[in-house]
Tab-separated table of C-alpha atoms in Angstrom:
chain	number	residue	atom	x	y	z
A	1	SER	CA	93.960	73.827	69.124
A	2	GLN	CA	96.197	76.938	69.186
A	3	THR	CA	99.844	76.943	70.747
A	4	ILE	CA	102.477	79.687	71.260
A	5	HIS	CA	106.151	79.153	71.048
A	6	GLN	CA	108.761	81.265	72.389
A	7	TRP	CA	112.373	80.643	72.630
A	8	PRO	CA	114.872	80.591	74.060
A	9	ALA	CA	113.603	79.955	77.538
A	10	THR	CA	116.991	81.571	79.067
A	11	LEU	CA	119.558	83.530	77.675
A	12	VAL	CA	122.562	85.399	78.855
A	13	GLN	CA	124.027	87.984	76.638
A	14	PRO	CA	126.979	90.564	77.114
A	15	VAL	CA	126.407	94.411	77.036
A	16	GLY	CA	126.357	95.513	73.555
A	17	SER	CA	125.609	92.356	71.959
A	18	PRO	CA	122.491	92.004	69.666
A	19	LEU	CA	119.288	90.177	70.478
A	20	SER	CA	116.665	88.181	68.736
A	21	LEU	CA	113.756	86.536	70.402
A	22	GLU	CA	111.333	84.672	68.434
A	23	CYS	CA	107.619	83.669	68.995
A	24	THR	CA	105.362	81.961	66.710
A	25	VAL	CA	101.843	80.910	67.205
A	26	GLU	CA	100.015	77.777	65.532
A	27	GLY	CA	96.436	76.888	65.060
A	28	THR	CA	94.996	80.513	64.451
A	29	SER	CA	95.319	83.245	61.702
A	30	ASN	CA	95.816	87.090	61.942
A	31	PRO	CA	96.113	86.978	65.674
A	32	ASN	CA	97.280	90.131	67.736
A	33	LEU	CA	100.594	89.438	68.839
A	34	TYR	CA	102.176	91.284	71.997
A	35	TRP	CA	105.769	91.475	73.777
A	36	TYR	CA	105.792	92.156	77.389
A	37	ARG	CA	108.529	92.645	79.865
A	38	GLN	CA	108.317	91.997	83.375
A	39	ALA	CA	111.172	93.027	85.472
A	40	ALA	CA	111.986	91.583	88.741
A	41	GLY	CA	109.353	92.531	91.126
A	42	ARG	CA	107.445	94.586	88.723
A	43	GLY	CA	104.298	93.979	86.591
A	44	LEU	CA	103.761	93.297	82.946
A	45	GLN	CA	104.921	96.250	80.788
A	46	LEU	CA	103.633	95.976	77.292
A	47	LEU	CA	106.452	96.717	74.916
A	48	PHE	CA	105.030	96.025	71.340
A	49	TYR	CA	101.767	95.023	69.621
A	50	SER	CA	100.982	94.064	66.241
A	51	VAL	CA	97.609	93.708	64.369
A	52	GLY	CA	98.986	92.393	61.297
A	53	ILE	CA	102.038	91.731	59.321
A	54	GLY	CA	104.154	94.787	59.289
A	55	GLN	CA	102.104	96.565	61.862
A	56	ILE	CA	103.876	97.224	64.964
A	57	SER	CA	103.059	99.635	67.747
A	58	SER	CA	105.530	100.761	70.306
A	59	GLU	CA	104.410	101.407	73.546
A	60	VAL	CA	107.408	102.706	75.372
A	61	PRO	CA	110.536	104.302	73.666
A	62	GLN	CA	113.502	102.003	74.267
A	63	ASN	CA	116.355	100.116	73.215
A	64	LEU	CA	114.396	97.301	71.580
A	65	SER	CA	112.282	96.897	68.125
A	66	ALA	CA	109.790	94.342	66.997
A	67	SER	CA	109.093	93.061	63.617
A	68	ARG	CA	106.579	90.692	62.195
A	69	PRO	CA	107.601	89.263	58.962
A	70	GLN	CA	104.777	86.451	58.814
A	71	ASP	CA	101.392	86.545	59.966
A	72	ARG	CA	102.135	84.238	63.017
A	73	GLN	CA	105.635	85.192	63.839
A	74	PHE	CA	106.742	88.279	66.148
A	75	ILE	CA	110.557	89.023	66.885
A	76	LEU	CA	111.912	91.023	69.445
A	77	SER	CA	115.267	92.594	68.486
A	78	SER	CA	118.104	94.978	69.843
A	79	LYS	CA	121.287	95.904	67.966
A	80	LYS	CA	123.062	96.645	71.230
A	81	LEU	CA	121.763	95.427	74.611
A	82	LEU	CA	122.031	97.414	78.050
A	83	LEU	CA	122.005	96.040	81.325
A	84	SER	CA	118.700	97.484	81.968
A	85	ASP	CA	117.381	95.145	79.246
A	86	SER	CA	117.586	92.426	81.589
A	87	GLY	CA	114.139	90.862	82.585
A	88	PHE	CA	111.576	88.149	81.603
A	89	TYR	CA	110.109	88.573	78.278
A	90	LEU	CA	106.878	87.332	77.327
A	91	CYS	CA	105.039	87.067	73.834
A	92	ALA	CA	101.340	86.596	73.665
A	93	TRP	CA	98.550	86.455	71.318
A	94	SER	CA	94.789	87.161	71.454
A	95	ARG	CA	92.014	86.874	68.646
A	96	GLN	CA	91.295	89.998	66.701
A	97	GLY	CA	88.634	91.865	68.468
A	98	ALA	CA	86.481	93.082	65.568
A	99	MET	CA	84.501	89.818	65.039
A	100	ASN	CA	85.086	88.082	68.273
A	101	ARG	CA	84.260	89.451	71.736
A	102	ASN	CA	86.878	87.058	73.354
A	103	THR	CA	90.013	89.190	73.795
A	104	GLU	CA	91.955	86.770	76.234
A	105	ALA	CA	95.533	86.982	75.892
A	106	PHE	CA	97.451	83.423	75.511
A	107	PHE	CA	101.004	83.736	77.034
A	108	GLY	CA	104.117	81.890	76.023
A	109	GLN	CA	106.529	80.323	78.617
A	110	GLY	CA	108.747	83.383	78.548
A	111	THR	CA	112.563	84.183	78.066
A	112	ARG	CA	114.590	85.001	81.123
A	113	LEU	CA	117.240	87.277	79.480
A	114	THR	CA	120.268	88.509	81.609
A	115	VAL	CA	122.603	91.009	80.370
A	116	VAL	CA	125.978	90.745	81.953
B	1	GLY	CA	95.997	105.562	77.208
B	2	GLU	CA	94.744	103.132	79.898
B	3	ASN	CA	96.603	103.168	83.192
B	4	VAL	CA	95.975	100.229	85.711
B	5	GLU	CA	96.885	100.468	89.274
B	6	GLN	CA	96.754	97.424	91.451
B	7	HIS	CA	96.983	97.083	95.287
B	8	PRO	CA	98.379	95.409	97.282
B	9	SER	CA	101.705	94.549	95.851
B	10	THR	CA	101.900	91.588	98.288
B	11	LEU	CA	99.446	89.789	100.324
B	12	SER	CA	99.723	87.214	102.864
B	13	VAL	CA	96.890	85.114	104.089
B	14	GLN	CA	96.298	82.094	106.330
B	15	GLU	CA	95.049	79.109	104.526
B	16	GLY	CA	91.248	78.934	104.525
B	17	ASP	CA	91.071	82.712	104.805
B	18	SER	CA	89.725	85.150	101.808
B	19	ALA	CA	91.985	87.329	99.766
B	20	VAL	CA	90.900	90.632	97.976
B	21	ILE	CA	92.993	92.346	95.425
B	22	LYS	CA	91.748	95.622	94.001
B	23	CYS	CA	92.395	97.510	90.700
B	24	THR	CA	91.465	100.699	89.305
B	25	TYR	CA	91.602	102.185	85.841
B	26	SER	CA	91.432	105.356	83.930
B	27	ASP	CA	90.103	104.575	80.314
B	28	SER	CA	86.232	105.019	80.600
B	29	ALA	CA	86.207	103.284	77.298
B	30	SER	CA	87.405	100.115	78.881
B	31	ASN	CA	84.858	97.332	79.148
B	32	TYR	CA	86.703	93.969	79.318
B	33	PHE	CA	88.698	93.257	82.821
B	34	PRO	CA	90.305	90.050	83.048
B	35	TRP	CA	92.384	88.490	85.879
B	36	TYR	CA	95.528	86.334	85.207
B	37	LYS	CA	97.541	83.938	87.408
B	38	GLN	CA	101.234	83.684	86.925
B	39	GLU	CA	102.909	80.842	88.656
B	40	LEU	CA	106.789	80.934	89.138
B	41	GLY	CA	108.624	80.514	85.743
B	42	LYS	CA	105.476	80.406	83.728
B	43	GLY	CA	103.333	82.827	81.434
B	44	PRO	CA	100.273	84.278	83.043
B	45	GLN	CA	97.147	82.410	82.405
B	46	LEU	CA	93.311	83.799	82.613
B	47	ILE	CA	91.476	82.808	85.840
B	48	ILE	CA	88.251	84.783	85.301
B	49	ASP	CA	87.077	87.796	83.503
B	50	ILE	CA	84.333	90.290	83.600
B	51	ARG	CA	82.563	92.538	81.178
B	52	SER	CA	80.889	95.736	81.699
B	53	ASN	CA	77.429	94.646	81.192
B	54	VAL	CA	77.589	92.803	84.591
B	55	GLY	CA	78.795	93.656	88.234
B	56	GLU	CA	79.739	90.417	89.491
B	57	LYS	CA	81.047	87.160	88.311
B	58	LYS	CA	81.767	84.047	90.144
B	59	ASP	CA	83.427	80.801	89.463
B	60	GLN	CA	83.624	78.477	92.331
B	61	ARG	CA	86.148	80.104	95.054
B	62	ILE	CA	86.912	82.979	92.745
B	63	ALA	CA	84.577	86.030	92.187
B	64	VAL	CA	85.180	89.322	90.491
B	65	THR	CA	83.419	92.608	90.989
B	66	LEU	CA	83.085	95.664	88.868
B	67	ASN	CA	82.083	99.001	89.645
B	68	LYS	CA	82.235	101.087	86.280
B	69	THR	CA	81.237	104.386	88.064
B	70	ALA	CA	84.136	104.308	90.222
B	71	LYS	CA	86.129	102.694	87.791
B	72	HIS	CA	87.469	99.843	89.833
B	73	PHE	CA	87.307	96.213	90.053
B	74	SER	CA	88.261	93.515	92.420
B	75	LEU	CA	89.322	89.765	92.834
B	76	HIS	CA	88.074	87.784	95.582
B	77	ILE	CA	89.321	84.202	96.546
B	78	THR	CA	87.538	82.482	99.306
B	79	GLU	CA	88.802	79.400	101.056
B	80	THR	CA	92.215	80.019	100.159
B	81	GLN	CA	94.864	77.067	99.504
B	82	PRO	CA	98.434	76.832	99.309
B	83	GLU	CA	98.066	76.193	95.746
B	84	ASP	CA	96.522	79.710	95.200
B	85	SER	CA	100.005	81.089	96.070
B	86	ALA	CA	101.177	82.986	92.827
B	87	VAL	CA	101.099	86.431	91.287
B	88	TYR	CA	97.900	87.868	90.365
B	89	PHE	CA	97.359	90.430	87.551
B	90	CYS	CA	94.480	92.358	86.730
B	91	ALA	CA	94.041	94.000	83.214
B	92	ALA	CA	91.748	96.333	81.221
B	93	ALA	CA	91.064	96.587	77.544
B	94	ARG	CA	88.352	97.965	75.030
B	95	GLU	CA	86.335	95.188	73.921
B	96	TYR	CA	87.244	95.411	70.270
B	97	GLY	CA	90.664	97.134	71.119
B	98	ASN	CA	94.015	95.613	70.380
B	99	LYS	CA	95.842	95.442	73.727
B	100	LEU	CA	95.324	94.544	77.278
B	101	VAL	CA	97.169	96.999	79.691
B	102	PHE	CA	98.133	95.056	82.976
B	103	GLY	CA	98.420	95.998	86.625
B	104	ALA	CA	101.643	95.829	88.387
B	105	GLY	CA	100.601	92.638	90.106
B	106	THR	CA	100.118	91.061	93.353
B	107	ILE	CA	102.055	88.457	95.058
B	108	LEU	CA	99.672	86.160	96.964
B	109	ARG	CA	101.199	84.051	99.672
B	110	VAL	CA	98.703	81.174	101.443
B	111	LYS	CA	100.430	80.260	104.601
B	112	SER	CA	99.275	76.467	105.884
């Protein structure tokens, strides 16, 4: 079966510090990978998605970047955090759509990031 | 790109009553419409989905309807229970596309 791991679960970082959130998927290959942010009282905002190693699409201009160094690893980073980067970050995966009609997204447990 | 709007943002119902959440989408090429439920401190989980070749789908107390002409779809929960309290998200995607675009979410509170 497939599982998705996201860590850390909570993180408190000072303004101006770097960020690295990691997400890994097990039990599947060549997944689509996503980073979403959920700000307090707001919905899920798609930040980045990736259809393969080294292929990253950015949905919104921001202080964050993403990388996919391996097929099932997705990393969210920042060189200098801003207060506005606080939020709940969710990693998700889905099967590639070309050969499979199921585009369900499976989410990790999320990371609660507080920038102080 | 796709834009999904969801209403209402909060919904309170009495236990046993029905709850309806509505979404509209902008991309006429979207043909996959899932609904996710998010409990406190957890990631969202799929509860039901519908594809553009059907107008309605039911799963026990949950149903989803789709009107492709009007580009809107709705989630219906009947006989609500306290455990239905959560945040519900609608989403839209092209079936062979690479991403789901979510609505802003609805906080559902079921009062006992």
